[in-house]
Coordinates of C-alpha atoms in Angstrom, one line a residue:
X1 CA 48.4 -37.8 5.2
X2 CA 48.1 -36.6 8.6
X3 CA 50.3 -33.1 8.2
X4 CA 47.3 -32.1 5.0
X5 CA 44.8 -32.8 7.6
X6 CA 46.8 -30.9 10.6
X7 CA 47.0 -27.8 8.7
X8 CA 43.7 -28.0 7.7
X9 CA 42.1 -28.0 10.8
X10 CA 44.3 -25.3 12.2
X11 CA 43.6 -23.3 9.4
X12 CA 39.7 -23.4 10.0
X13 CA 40.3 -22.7 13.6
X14 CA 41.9 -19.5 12.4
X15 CA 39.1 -18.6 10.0
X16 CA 36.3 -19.5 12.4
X17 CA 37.5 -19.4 16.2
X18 CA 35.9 -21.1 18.8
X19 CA 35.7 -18.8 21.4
X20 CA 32.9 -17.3 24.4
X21 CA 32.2 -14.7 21.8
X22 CA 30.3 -17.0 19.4
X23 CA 28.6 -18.8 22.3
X24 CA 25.0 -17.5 23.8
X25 CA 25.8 -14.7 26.0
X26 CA 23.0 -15.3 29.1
X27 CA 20.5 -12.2 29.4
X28 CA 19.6 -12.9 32.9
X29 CA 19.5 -9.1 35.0
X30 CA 20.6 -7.3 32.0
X31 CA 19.2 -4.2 31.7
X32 CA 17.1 -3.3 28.3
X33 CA 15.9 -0.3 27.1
X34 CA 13.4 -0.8 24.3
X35 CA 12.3 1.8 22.1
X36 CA 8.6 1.8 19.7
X37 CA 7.9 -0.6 22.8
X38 CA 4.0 0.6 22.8
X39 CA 3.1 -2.5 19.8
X40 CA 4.7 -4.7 16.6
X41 CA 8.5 -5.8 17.3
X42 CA 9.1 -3.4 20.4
X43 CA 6.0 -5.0 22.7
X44 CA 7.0 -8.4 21.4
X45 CA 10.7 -8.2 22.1
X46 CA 10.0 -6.5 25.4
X47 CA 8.0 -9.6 26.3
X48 CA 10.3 -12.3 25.0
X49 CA 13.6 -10.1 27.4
X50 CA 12.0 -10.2 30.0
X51 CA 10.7 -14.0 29.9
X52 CA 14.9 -14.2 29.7
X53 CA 15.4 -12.4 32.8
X54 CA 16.1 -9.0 31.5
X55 CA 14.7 -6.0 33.4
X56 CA 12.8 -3.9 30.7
X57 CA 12.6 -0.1 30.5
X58 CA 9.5 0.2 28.1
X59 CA 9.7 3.5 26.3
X60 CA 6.8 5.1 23.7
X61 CA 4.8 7.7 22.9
X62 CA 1.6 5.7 24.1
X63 CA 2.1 5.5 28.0
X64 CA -1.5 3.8 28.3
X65 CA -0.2 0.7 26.2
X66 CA 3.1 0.8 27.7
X67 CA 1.5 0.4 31.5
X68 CA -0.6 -2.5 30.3
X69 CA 2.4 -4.0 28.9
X70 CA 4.3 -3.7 32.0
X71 CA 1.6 -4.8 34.0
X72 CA 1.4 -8.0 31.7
X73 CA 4.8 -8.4 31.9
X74 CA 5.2 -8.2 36.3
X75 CA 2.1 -10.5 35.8
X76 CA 4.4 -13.1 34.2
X77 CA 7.0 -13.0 36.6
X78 CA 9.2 -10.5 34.6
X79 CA 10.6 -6.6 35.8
X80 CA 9.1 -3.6 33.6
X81 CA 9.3 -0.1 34.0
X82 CA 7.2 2.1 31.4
X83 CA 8.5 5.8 30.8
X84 CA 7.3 7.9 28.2
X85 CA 9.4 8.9 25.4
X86 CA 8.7 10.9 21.6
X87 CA 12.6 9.7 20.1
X88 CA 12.0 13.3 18.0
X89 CA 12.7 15.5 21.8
X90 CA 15.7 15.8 22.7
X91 CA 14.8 17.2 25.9
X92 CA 12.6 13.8 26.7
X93 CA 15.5 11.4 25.5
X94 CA 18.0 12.8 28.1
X95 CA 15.7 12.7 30.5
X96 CA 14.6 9.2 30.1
X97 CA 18.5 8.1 29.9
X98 CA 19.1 9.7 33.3
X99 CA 15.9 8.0 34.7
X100 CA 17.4 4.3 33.6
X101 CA 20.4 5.2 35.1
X102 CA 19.5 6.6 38.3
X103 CA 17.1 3.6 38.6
X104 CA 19.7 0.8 37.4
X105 CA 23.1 2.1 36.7
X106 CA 23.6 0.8 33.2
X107 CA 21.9 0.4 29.9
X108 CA 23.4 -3.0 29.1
X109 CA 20.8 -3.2 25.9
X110 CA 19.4 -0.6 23.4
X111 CA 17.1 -1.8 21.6
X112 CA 15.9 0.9 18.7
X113 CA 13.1 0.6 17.4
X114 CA 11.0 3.3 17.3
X115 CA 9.8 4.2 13.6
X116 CA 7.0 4.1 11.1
X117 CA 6.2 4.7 7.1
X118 CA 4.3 6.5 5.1
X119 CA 4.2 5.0 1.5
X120 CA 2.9 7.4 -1.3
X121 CA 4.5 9.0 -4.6
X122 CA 6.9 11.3 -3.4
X123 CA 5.2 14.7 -4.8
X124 CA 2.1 13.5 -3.0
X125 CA 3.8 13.1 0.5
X126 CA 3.3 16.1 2.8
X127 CA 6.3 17.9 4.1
X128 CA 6.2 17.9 7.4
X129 CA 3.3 15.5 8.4
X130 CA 5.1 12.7 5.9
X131 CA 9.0 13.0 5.0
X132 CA 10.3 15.4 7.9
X133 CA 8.3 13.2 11.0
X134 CA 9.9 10.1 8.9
X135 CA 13.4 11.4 8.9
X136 CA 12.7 12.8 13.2
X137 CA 11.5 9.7 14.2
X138 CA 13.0 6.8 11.8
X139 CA 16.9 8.2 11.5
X140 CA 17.6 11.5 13.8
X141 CA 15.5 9.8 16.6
X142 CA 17.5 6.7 16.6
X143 CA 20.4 8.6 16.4
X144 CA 20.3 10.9 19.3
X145 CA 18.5 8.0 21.4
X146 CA 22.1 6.1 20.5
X147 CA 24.1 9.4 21.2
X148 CA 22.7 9.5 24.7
X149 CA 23.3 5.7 25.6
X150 CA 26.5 5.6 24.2
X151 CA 29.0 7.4 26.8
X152 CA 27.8 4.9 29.4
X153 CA 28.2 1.9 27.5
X154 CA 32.0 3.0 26.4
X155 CA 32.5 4.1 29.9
X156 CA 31.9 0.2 31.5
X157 CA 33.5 -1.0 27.5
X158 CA 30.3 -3.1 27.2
X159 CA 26.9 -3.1 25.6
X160 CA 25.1 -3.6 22.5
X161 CA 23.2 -1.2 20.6
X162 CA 20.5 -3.1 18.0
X163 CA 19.0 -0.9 15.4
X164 CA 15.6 -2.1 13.7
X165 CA 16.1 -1.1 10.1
X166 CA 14.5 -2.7 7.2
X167 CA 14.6 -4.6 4.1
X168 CA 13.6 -1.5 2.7
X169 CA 17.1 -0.2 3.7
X170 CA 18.4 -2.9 1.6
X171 CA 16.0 -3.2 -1.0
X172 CA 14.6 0.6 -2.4
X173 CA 11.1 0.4 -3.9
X174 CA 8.8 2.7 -5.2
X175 CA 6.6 4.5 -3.0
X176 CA 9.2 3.9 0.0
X177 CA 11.2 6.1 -1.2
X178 CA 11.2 8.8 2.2
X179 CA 11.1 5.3 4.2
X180 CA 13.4 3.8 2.6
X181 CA 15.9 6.5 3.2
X182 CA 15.0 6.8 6.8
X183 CA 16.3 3.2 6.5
X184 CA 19.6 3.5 4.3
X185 CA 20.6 5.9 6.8
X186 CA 20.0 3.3 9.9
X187 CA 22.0 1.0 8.0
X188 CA 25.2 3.4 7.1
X189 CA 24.5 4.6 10.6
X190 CA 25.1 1.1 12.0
X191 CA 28.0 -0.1 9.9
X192 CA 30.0 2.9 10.7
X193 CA 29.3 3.0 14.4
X194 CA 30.2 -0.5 14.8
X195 CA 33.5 -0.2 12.8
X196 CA 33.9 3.4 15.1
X197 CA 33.2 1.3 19.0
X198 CA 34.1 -1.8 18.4
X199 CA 37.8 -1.4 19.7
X200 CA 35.9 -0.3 23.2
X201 CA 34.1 -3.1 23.8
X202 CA 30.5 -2.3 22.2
X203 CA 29.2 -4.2 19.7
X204 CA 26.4 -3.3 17.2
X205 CA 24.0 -5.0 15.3
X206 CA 21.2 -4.5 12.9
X207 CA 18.2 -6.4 11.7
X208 CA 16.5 -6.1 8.5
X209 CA 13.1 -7.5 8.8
X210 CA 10.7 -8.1 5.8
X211 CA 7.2 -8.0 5.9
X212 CA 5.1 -8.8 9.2
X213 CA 2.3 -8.2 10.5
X214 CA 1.8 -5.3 13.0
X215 CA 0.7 -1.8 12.9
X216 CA 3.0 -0.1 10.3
X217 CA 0.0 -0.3 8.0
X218 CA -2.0 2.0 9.9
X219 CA 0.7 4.8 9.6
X220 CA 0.9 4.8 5.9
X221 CA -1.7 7.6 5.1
X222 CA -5.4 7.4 3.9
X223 CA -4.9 6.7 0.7
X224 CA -5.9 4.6 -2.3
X225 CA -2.1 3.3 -2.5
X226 CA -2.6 1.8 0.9
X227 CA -5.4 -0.6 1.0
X228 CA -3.5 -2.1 -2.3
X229 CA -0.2 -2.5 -0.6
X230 CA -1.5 -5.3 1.5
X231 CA 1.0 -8.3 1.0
X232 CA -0.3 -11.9 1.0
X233 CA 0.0 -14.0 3.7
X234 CA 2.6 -16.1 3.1
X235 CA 5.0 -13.3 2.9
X236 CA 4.4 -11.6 6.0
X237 CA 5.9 -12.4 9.3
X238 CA 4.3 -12.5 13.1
X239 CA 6.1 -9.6 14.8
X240 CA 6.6 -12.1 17.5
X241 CA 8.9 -14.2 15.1
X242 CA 11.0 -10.9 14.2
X243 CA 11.3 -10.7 18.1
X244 CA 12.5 -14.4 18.7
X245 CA 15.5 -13.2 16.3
X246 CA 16.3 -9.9 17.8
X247 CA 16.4 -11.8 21.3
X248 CA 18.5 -14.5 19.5
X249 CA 21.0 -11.7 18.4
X250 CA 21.6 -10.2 21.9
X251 CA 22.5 -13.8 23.1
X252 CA 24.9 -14.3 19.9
X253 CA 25.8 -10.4 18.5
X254 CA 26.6 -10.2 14.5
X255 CA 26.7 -7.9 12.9
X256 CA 23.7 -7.8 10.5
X257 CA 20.3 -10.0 10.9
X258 CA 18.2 -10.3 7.3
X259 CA 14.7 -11.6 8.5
X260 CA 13.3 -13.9 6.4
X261 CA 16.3 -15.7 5.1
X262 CA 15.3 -16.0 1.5
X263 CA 15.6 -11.8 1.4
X264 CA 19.4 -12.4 1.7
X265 CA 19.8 -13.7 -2.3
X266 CA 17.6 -11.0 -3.2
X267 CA 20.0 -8.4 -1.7
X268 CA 22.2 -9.9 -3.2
X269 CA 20.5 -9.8 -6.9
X270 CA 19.8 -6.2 -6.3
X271 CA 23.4 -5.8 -5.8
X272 CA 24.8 -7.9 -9.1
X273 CA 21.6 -7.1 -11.1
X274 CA 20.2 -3.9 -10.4
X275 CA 18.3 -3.3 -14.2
X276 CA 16.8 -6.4 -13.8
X277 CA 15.4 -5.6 -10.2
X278 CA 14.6 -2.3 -11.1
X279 CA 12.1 -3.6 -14.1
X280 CA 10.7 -6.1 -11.4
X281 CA 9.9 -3.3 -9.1
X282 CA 8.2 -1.3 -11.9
X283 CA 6.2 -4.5 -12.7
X284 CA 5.5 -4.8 -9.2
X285 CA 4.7 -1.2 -8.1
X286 CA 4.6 1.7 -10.8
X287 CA 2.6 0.1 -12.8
X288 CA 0.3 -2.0 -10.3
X289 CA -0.8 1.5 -8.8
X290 CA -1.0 3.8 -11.5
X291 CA -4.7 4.3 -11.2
X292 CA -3.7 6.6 -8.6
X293 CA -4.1 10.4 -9.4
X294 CA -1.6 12.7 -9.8
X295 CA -1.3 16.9 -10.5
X296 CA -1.0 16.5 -14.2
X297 CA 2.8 17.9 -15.5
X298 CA 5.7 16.7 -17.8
X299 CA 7.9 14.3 -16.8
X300 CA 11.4 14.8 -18.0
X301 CA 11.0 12.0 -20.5
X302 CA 8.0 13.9 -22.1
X303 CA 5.1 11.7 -20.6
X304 CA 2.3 13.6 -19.1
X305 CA 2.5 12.4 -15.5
X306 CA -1.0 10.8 -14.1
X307 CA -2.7 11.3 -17.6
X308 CA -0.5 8.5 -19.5
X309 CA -2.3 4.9 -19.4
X310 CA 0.8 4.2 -16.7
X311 CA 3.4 6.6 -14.7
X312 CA 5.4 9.0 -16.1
X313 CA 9.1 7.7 -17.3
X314 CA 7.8 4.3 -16.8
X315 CA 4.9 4.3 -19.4
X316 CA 5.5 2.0 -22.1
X317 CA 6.3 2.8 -25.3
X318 CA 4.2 4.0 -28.0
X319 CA 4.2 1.3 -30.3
X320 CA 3.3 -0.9 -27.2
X321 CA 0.7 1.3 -25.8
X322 CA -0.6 1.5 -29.4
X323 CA -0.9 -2.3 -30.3
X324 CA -2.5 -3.0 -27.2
X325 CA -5.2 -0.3 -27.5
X326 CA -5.8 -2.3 -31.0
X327 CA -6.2 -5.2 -29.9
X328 CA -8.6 -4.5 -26.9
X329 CA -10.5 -2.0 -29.2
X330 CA -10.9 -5.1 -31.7
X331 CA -12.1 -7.2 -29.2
X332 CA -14.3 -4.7 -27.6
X333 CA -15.8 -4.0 -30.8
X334 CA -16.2 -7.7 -32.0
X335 CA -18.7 -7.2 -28.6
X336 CA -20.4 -4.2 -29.8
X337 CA -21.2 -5.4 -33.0
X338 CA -22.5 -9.1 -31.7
X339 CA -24.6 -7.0 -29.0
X340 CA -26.1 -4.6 -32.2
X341 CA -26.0 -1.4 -30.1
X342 CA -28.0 1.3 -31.0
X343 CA -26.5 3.3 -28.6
X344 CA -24.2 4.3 -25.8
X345 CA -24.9 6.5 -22.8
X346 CA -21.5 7.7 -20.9
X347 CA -20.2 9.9 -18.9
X348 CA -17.2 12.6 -20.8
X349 CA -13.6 10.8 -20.1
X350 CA -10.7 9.3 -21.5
X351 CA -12.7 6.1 -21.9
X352 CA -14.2 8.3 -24.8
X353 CA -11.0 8.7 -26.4
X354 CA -10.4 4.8 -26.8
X355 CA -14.0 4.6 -28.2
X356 CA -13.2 7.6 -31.5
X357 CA -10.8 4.6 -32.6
X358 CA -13.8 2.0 -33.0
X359 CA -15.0 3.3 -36.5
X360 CA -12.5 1.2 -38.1
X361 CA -14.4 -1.7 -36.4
X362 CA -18.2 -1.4 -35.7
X363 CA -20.6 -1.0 -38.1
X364 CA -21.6 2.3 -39.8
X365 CA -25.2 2.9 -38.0
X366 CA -25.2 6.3 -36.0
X367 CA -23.6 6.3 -32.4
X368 CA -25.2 8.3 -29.8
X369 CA -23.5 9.6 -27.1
X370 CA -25.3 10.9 -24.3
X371 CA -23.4 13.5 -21.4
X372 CA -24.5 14.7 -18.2
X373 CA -24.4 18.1 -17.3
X374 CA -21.9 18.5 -14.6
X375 CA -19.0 18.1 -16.7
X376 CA -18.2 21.3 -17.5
X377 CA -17.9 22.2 -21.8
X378 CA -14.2 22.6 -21.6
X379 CA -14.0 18.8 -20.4
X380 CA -16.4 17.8 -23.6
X381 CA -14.8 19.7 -26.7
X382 CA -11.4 18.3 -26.6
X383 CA -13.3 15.0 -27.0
X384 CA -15.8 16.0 -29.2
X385 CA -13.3 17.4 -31.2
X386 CA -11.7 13.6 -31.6
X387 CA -15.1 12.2 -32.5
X388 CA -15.5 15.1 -35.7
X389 CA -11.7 13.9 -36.8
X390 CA -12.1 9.9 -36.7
X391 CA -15.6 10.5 -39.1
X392 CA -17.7 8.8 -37.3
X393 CA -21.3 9.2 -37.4
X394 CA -22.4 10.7 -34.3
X395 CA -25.4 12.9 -32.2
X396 CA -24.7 14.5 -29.3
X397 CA -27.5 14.9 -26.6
X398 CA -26.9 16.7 -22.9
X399 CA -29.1 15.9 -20.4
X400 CA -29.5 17.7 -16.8
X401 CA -27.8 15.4 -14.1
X402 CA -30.2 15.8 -10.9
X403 CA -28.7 16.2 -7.4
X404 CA -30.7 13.5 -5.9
X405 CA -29.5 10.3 -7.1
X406 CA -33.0 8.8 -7.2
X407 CA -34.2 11.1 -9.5
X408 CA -31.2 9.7 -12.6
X409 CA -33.9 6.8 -13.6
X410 CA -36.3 9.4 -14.7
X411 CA -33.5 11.5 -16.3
X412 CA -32.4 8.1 -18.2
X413 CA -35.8 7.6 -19.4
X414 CA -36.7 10.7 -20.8
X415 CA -33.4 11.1 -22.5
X416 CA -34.4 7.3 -23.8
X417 CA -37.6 8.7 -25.3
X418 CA -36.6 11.8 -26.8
X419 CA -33.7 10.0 -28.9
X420 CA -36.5 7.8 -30.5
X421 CA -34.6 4.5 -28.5
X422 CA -37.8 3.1 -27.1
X423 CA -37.3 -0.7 -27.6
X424 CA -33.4 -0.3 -29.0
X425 CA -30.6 -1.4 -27.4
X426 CA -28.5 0.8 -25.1
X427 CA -25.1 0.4 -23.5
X428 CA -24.3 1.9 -20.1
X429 CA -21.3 3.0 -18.7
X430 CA -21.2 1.4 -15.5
X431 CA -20.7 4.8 -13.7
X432 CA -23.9 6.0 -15.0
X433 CA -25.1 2.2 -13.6
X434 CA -24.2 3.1 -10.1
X435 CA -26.5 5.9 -9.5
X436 CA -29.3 3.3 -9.9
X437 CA -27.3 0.9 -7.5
X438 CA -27.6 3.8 -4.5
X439 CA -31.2 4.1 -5.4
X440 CA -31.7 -0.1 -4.7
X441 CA -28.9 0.6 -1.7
X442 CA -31.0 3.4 0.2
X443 CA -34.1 0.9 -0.1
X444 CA -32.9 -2.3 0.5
X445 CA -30.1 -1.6 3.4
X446 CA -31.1 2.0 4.7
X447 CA -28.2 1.8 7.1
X448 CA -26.1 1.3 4.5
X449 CA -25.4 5.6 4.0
X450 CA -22.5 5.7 1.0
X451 CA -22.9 7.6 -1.7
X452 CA -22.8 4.2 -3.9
X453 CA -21.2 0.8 -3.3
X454 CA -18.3 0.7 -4.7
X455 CA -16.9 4.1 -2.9
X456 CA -18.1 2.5 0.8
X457 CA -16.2 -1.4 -0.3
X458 CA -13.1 0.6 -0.9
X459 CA -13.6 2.7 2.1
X460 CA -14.0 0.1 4.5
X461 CA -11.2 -1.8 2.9
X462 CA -9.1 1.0 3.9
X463 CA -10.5 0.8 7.6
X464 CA -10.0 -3.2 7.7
X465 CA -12.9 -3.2 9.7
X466 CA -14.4 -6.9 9.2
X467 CA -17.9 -6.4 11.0
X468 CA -18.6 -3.2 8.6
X469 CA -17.1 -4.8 5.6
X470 CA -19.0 -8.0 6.2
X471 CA -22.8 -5.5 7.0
X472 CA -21.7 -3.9 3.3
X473 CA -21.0 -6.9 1.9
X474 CA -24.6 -7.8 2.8
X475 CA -26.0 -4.9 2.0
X476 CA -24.3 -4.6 -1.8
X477 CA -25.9 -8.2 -1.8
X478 CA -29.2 -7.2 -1.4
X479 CA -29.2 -4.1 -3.8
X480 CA -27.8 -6.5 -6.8
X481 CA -30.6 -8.8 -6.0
X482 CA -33.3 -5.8 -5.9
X483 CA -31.6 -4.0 -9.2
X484 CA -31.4 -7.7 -11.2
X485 CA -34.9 -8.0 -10.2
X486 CA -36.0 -4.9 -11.6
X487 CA -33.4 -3.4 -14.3
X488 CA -31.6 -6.5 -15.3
X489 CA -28.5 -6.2 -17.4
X490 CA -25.6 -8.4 -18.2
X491 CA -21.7 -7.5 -19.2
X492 CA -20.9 -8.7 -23.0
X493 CA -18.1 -10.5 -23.7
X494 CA -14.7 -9.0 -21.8
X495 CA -14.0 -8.3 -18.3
X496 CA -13.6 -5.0 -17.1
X497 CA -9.9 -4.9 -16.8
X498 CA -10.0 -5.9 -20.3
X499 CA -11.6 -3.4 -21.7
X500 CA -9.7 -0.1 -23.2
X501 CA -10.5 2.7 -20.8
X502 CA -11.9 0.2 -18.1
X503 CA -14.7 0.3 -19.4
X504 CA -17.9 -2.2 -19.4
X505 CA -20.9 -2.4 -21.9
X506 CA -23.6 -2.9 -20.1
X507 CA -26.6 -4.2 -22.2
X508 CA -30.4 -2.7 -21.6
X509 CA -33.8 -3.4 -23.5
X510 CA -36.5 -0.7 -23.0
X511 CA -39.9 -2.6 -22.8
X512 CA -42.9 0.1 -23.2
X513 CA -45.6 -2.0 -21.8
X514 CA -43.6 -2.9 -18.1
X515 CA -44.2 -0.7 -15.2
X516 CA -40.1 -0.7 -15.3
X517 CA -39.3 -0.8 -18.5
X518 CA -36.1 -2.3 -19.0
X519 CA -35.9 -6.4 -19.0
X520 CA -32.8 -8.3 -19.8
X521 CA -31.0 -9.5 -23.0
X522 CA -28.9 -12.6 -24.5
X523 CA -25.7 -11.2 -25.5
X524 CA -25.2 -13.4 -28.5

């Protein structure tokens, strides 16, 4: 019995040896040099060394921040010296090598981790501004930061070079796709460099963080992509939490660091199931953001790209497209028919072309559709051109759309009056509704100056500013109330994202003998 047990234990000695190298290394009078150290990960790890006794070379692009961080830092006891550093100069990195050297001697820690992201569809990134300042600062910056420590460390055989990458490096989604290569190439870059020093003494690691919070967002580009690309809360990480590892690592080096733990099965999945993962990432991305825009052009499958319901090869297939246009068409016209519409006022879009399909549905009274002059006649006759094939009855009326968004009540009434609709029931396209909202806006929150509120929510959305979201938050508050108290209206029956074409019935009443002569309705 004892010889099974004998070999047994020797055998796991082998596989897993005790030795100094899997014990915590102590970090007291190392010296670290810290890249991207101005805020997120770099600030916090820079903290967190030299709370272990490190002596901390702060390096950025920001050398305000990086003085008040070294100041903070001396404050607490610790030794921090800030030098300024853009990772995509070569002349700045030598410089800033020789500097640590001639101060200290050594670099017994590089810690990379300058970097940033810009997420966008890849035809609407900018070439330099977007993919080539991504691929200087993320990947060649890293690498010639590394290529400068490097001689030293092989020189004394000792040191360890830890390169931030990313789940993203691990994990390819859409709209990462520039980022995400910055970060393939960090991890490739680390794997073979480890395998290339490791007989010399050096080791090196990298970490893969997920989510966290800290200033990456900020770097991602105005655009509509961004304020939607906002993870919940329990996903995302402090960046002080990502630090607490990366200073774990340098006391116990391995070789890689996935941050949280549960992305490590998910690598893994990606790995053993990559159609699966790549159907959850269209789920999760293509067709979460295909409101955004897009130049209009074939895709190689055939789709027209930002004109299809979703984006190009990842639309969904006809038959699908086409029995889901049914069935919201059928419910939207159940609406329209319970409402008995005499009319609908919109503006010319593709919300028009869902709305040719109701004559299978709605009754056969005559539809009016009422247009606004700015839309140029090109726009119109494609769709009007729908609306002569389906058969249904029609009138079409263009009215002049004034500059001055006050003056669009007036415009709405005489257009009401000279298609005989006094007292008939009218559905508005919300669009049309939100002219009338700046109107209520301007008077009831004059410091509120958007052109309407839904434009100035999304903007400061974008901003994640809380004290002007919270004074426009107020101030749409108080133009509901003042439009509800003069031209009430309610939504029938489906919710906007419901509706084909996104669009919402909005039900008005004219009443002739009320100074403002529209008054609410029961939607039966």
């Amino acid at each position: 019995m004892r010889e099974p047990l004998r070999f047994t234990f020797y055998a796991l000695r082998f596989i897993f040896p005790i030795t100094t190298k899997n014990m915590a290394i102590s970090l007291e009078n190392k010296i670290v040099l810290v890249t991207g150290a101005s805020s997120g990960f770099g600030a916090d790890a820079a903290r967190l060394f030299a709370r272990e006794g490190c002596i901390v070379v702060l390096a950025a692009r920001r050398m305000d921040r990086l003085t008040a961080l070294a100041e903070e830092i001396r404050a607490a006891g610790g030794e921090a010296l800030p030098l300024p550093l853009d990772v995509a100069e070569q002349s700045q990195i030598e410089d800033l090598v020789q500097t640590v050297l001639d101060a200290y001697g050594r670099i017994d820690i590089l810690f990379n981790n300058a970097g940033f992201g810009r997420l966008d569809w890849l035809e609407r990134l900018d070439p330099e501004r977007d993919i080539n300042a991504q691929l200087d600062v993320n990947l060649r910056g890293l690498i010639q930061v590394t290529r400068a420590v490097l001689p030293h460390m092989l020189a004394r055989r000792a040191g360890h070079i830890i390169n931030v990458s990313s789940v993203a490096g691990m994990i390819a989604a859409p709209l990462y796709s520039i980022y995400a290569a910055t970060k393939y190439g960090v991890r490739a870059f680390t794997d073979a460099l480890r395998r290339e020093v490791a007989p010399f003494g050096v080791q090196v690691s990298g970490i893969y963080p997920g989510p966290a919070f800290t200033e990456f967002g900020k770097h991602s580009g105005d655009n509509a992509v961004k304020s939607d690309l906002k993870l919940p809360n329990w996903i995302s990480m402090s960046s002080e939490y990502v630090a607490r590892r990366a200073v774990s690592l340098a006391k116990r080096p391995r070789r890689t660091l996935v941050i949280p733990w549960w992305f490590r099965p998910l690598v893994s999945f990606d790995y053993h199931f990559p159609s699966l993962v790549d159907w959850l990432l269209k789920v999760a991305f293509v067709r979460r953001f295909h409101k955004v825009e897009t130049a209009p052009r074939e895709a190689p499958c055939g789709h027209a790209v930002g004109q299809a319901p979703f984006r190009g090869c990842f639309a969904r297939s006809p038959t699908k497209r086409r029995n889901m246009r049914i069935s919201r068409l059928t419910k939207l016209s159940e609406s329209l028919r319970a409402s008995n519409l005499d009319a609908l006022a919109l503006n010319p879009s593709p919300s028009l072309t869902y709305l040719t399909s109701l004559h299978f549905h709605i009754s056969e009274r005559p539809v009016v559709v009422i247009f606004t002059a700015d839309h140029a006649p090109v726009i119109i006759l494609p769709e009007l051109e729908m609306l002569k094939v389906t058969g249904l009855p029609y009138e079409i009326k263009a009215f002049p759309y004034p500059e001055n968004p006050a003056e669009w009540e007036g415009v709405f009434r005489r257009a009401v009056q000279s298609l005989g609709l006094d007292g008939r029931r009218i559905g508005v396209e919300p669009r049309a509704m939100r002219l009338l909202e700046f109107r209520h806006i301007q008077a009831g929150a004059p410091e509120a100056d958007f052109p309407d509120a839904s434009d100035a929510v999304s903007r400061l959305r974008v901003r994640k500013d809380p004290d002007e979201i919270a004074a426009m938050r107020k101030a749409v508050k108080a133009a509901q109330s003042a439009l509800e108290a003069t031209i009430p209206f309610i939504k029938i029956g489906m919710t906007e994202k419901e509706i084909a074409g996104e669009l919402v019935v909005q039900l008005l009443r004219h009443g002739s003998q009320s100074e403002m002569p529209f008054a609410p309705i029961v939607s039966g």
